[in-house]
Short mmCIF file of C-alpha atoms in Angstrom, two decimals:
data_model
loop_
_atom_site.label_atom_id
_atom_site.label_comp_id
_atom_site.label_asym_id
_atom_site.label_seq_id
_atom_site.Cartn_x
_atom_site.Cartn_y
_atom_site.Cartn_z
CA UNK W 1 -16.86 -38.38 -21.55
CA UNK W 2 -19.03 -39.07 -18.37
CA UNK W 3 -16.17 -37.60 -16.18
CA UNK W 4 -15.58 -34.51 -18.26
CA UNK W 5 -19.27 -33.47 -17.97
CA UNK W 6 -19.21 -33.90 -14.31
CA UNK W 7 -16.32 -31.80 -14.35
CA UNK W 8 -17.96 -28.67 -16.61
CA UNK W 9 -21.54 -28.98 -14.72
CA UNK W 10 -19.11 -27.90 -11.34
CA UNK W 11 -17.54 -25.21 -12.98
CA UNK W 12 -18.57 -21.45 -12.55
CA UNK W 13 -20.52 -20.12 -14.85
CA UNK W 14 -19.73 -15.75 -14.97
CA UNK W 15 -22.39 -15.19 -17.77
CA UNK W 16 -24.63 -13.59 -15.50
CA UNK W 17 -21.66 -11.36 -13.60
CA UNK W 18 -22.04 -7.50 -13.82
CA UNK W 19 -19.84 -4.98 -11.93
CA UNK W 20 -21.25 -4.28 -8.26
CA UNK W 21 -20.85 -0.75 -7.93
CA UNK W 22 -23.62 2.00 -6.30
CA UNK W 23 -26.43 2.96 -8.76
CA UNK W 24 -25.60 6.49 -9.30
CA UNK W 25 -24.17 8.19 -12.32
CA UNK W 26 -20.34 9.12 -12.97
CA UNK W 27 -20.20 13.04 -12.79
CA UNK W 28 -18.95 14.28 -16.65
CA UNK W 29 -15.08 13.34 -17.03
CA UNK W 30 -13.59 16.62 -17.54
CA UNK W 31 -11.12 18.94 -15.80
CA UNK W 32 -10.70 22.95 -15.97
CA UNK W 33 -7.28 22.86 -17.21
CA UNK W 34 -4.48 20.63 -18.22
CA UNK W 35 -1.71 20.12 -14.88
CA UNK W 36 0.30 17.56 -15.21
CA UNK W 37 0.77 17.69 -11.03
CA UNK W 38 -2.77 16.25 -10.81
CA UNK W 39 -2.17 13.52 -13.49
CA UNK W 40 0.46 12.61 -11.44
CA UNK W 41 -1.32 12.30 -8.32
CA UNK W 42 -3.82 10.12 -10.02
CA UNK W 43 -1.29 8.16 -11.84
CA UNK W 44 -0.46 6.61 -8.21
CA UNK W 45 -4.38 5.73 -7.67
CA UNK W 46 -4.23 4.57 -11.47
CA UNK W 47 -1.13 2.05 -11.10
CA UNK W 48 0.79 2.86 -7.54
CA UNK W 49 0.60 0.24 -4.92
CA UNK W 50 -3.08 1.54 -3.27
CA UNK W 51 -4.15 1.16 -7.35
CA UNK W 52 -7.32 0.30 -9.20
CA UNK W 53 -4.59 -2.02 -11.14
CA UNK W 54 -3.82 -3.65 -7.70
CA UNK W 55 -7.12 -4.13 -7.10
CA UNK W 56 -8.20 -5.37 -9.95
CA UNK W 57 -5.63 -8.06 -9.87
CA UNK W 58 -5.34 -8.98 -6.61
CA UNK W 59 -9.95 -9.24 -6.60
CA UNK W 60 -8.98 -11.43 -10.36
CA UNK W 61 -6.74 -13.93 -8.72
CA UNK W 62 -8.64 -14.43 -5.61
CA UNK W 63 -11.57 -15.00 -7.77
CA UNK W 64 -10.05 -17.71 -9.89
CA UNK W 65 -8.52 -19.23 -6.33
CA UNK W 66 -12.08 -19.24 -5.16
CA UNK W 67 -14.32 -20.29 -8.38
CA UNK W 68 -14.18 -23.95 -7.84
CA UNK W 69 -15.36 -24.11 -4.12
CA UNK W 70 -16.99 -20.81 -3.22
CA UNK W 71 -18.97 -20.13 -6.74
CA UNK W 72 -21.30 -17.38 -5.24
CA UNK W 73 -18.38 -15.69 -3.32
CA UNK W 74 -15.99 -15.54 -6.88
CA UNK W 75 -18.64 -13.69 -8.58
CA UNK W 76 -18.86 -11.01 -6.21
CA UNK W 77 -15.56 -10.83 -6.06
CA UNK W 78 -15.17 -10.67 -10.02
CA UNK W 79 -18.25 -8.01 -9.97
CA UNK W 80 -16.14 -5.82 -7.73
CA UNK W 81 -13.37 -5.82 -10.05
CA UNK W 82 -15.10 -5.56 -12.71
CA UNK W 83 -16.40 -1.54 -10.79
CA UNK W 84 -12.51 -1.34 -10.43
CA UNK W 85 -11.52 -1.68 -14.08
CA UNK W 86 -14.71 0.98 -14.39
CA UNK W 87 -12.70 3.05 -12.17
CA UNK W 88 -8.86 2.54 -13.63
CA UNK W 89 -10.98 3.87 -17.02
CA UNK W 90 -11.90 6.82 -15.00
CA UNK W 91 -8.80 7.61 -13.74
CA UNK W 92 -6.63 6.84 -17.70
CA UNK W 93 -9.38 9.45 -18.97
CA UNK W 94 -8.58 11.69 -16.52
CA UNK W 95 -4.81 11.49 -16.56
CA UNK W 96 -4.89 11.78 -20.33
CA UNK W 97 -6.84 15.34 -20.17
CA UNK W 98 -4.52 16.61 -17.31
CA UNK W 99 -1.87 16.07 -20.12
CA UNK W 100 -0.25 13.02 -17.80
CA UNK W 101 0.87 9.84 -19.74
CA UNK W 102 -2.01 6.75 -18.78
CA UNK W 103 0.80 3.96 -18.29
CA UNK W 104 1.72 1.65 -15.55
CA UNK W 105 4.18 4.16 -14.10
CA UNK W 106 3.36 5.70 -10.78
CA UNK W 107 5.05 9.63 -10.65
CA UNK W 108 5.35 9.74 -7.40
CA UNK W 109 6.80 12.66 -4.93
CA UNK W 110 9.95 14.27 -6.03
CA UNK W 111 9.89 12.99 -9.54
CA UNK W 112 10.19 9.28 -7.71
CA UNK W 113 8.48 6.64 -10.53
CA UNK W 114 7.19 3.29 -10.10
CA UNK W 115 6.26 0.64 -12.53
CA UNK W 116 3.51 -1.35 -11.95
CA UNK W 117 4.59 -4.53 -9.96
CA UNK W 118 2.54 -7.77 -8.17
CA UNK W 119 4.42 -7.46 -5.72
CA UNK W 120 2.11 -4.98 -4.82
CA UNK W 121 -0.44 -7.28 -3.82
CA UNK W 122 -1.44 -9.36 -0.68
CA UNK W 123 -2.06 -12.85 -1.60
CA UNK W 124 -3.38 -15.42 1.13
CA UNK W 125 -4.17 -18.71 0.76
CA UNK W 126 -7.56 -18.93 3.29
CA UNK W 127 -10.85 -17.32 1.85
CA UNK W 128 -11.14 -15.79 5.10
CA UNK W 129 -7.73 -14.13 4.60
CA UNK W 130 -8.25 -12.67 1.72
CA UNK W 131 -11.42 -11.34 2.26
CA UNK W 132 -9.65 -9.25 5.11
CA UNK W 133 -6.75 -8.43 3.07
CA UNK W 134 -9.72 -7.12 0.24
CA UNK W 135 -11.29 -4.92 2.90
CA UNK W 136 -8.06 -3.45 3.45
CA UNK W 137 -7.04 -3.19 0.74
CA UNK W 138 -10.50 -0.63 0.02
CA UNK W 139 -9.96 0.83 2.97
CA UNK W 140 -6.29 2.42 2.20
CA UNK W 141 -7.62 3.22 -1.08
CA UNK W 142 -10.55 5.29 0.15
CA UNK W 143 -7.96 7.08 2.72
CA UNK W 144 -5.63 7.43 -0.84
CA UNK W 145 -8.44 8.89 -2.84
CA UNK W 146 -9.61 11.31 0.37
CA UNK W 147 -6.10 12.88 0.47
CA UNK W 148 -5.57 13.53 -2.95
CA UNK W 149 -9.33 14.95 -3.11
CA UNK W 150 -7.48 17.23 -0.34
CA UNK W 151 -4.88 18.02 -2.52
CA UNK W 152 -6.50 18.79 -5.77
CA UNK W 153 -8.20 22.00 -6.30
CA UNK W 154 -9.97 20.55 -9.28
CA UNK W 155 -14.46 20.22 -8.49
CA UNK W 156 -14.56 18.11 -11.49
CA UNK W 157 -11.65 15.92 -10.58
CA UNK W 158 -12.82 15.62 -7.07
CA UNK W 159 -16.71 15.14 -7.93
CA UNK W 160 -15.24 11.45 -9.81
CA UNK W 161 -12.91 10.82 -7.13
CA UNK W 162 -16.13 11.40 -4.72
CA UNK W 163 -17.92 8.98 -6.87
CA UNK W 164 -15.54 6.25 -6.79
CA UNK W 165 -15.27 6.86 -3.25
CA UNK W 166 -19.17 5.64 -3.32
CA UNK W 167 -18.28 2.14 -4.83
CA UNK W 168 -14.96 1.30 -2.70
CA UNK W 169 -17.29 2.06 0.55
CA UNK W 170 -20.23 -0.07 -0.85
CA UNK W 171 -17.45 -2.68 -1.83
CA UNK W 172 -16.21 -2.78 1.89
CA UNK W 173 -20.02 -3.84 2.80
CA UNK W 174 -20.17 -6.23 0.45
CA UNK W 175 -16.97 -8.06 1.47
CA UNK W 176 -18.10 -7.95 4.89
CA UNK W 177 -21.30 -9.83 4.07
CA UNK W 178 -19.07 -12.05 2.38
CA UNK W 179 -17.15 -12.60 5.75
CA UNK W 180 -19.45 -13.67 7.68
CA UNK W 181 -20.23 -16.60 4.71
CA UNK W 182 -16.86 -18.47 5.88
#
């Protein structure tokens, strides 16, 4: 009994975890007119390999790696995916009013489609490694989310993709405070 209260007191308590995102507001999800070219741009930041579903499971697993050891550093990590699963809601509501399917299928360029895979994801063993591989990880997204903001002709569309932009960027700070921790 002794041991097995020893062992919950060093657990991780996530009660008190919210999503770490900026403090502004989403602009209204809405778009001018169904095109199902846009919904499938999106569906790649939705569920392609630079995802909000990649990211949310790659942040989840690292988390649970780190929640024994590095308490602190898991619930940042779990408060930043919990802004990503924020965002992959964005992006389904989105999709679905562009007239695009919200699955785990990425329509790619010329009618290419991708499931949904972990092999998607960058894995490392060392804290310090995946904190790097995180940062990366937002960075490619951001660059993902600025071309397709390029490509869409959409000021509603791009005002949430704008917005987003916002979080990954203040997500990228917050892992590199994180960094210098180990």
């Amino acid at each position: 009994m002794e041991e097995r209260k020893e062992h919950l007191s060093n657990m991780c308590n996530f009660f008190d975890v919210k999503p770490i995102m900026m403090e502004l507001p989403y602009p209204p999800i809405q778009v001018r007119e169904k095109n199902r070219a846009y919904a499938n741009l999106l569906s790649v930041d939705y569920c392609g390999s630079v995802s909000e579903m990649s990211a949310i499971t790659q942040y989840i697993n690292n988390e649970n790696r780190l929640s024994c050891e590095r308490c602190p550093m898991a619930k940042t990590i779990l408060g930043i995916a919990m802004a990503e699963m924020i965002h992959l809601q964005k992006l389904g509501e989105l999709i679905h009013l562009l007239g695009g399917n919200v699955d785990f299928v990425a329509k790619e360029r010329k009618g290419r489609e991708r499931m949904w895979t972990p092999e998607y994801l960058t894995l490392p063993e060392h804290a310090k490694r995946m904190l790097l591989a995180d940062i990366e990880s937002e960075k490619a997204a951001i660059y993902q989310y600025k071309m397709h903001i390029r490509m869409i002709r959409d000021r509603d569309i791009n005002a949430v993709l704008a917005r987003i932009i916002k979080d990954e960027e203040y997500h990228i700070m917050m892992l590199q405070v994180l960094m210098k921790e180990v």
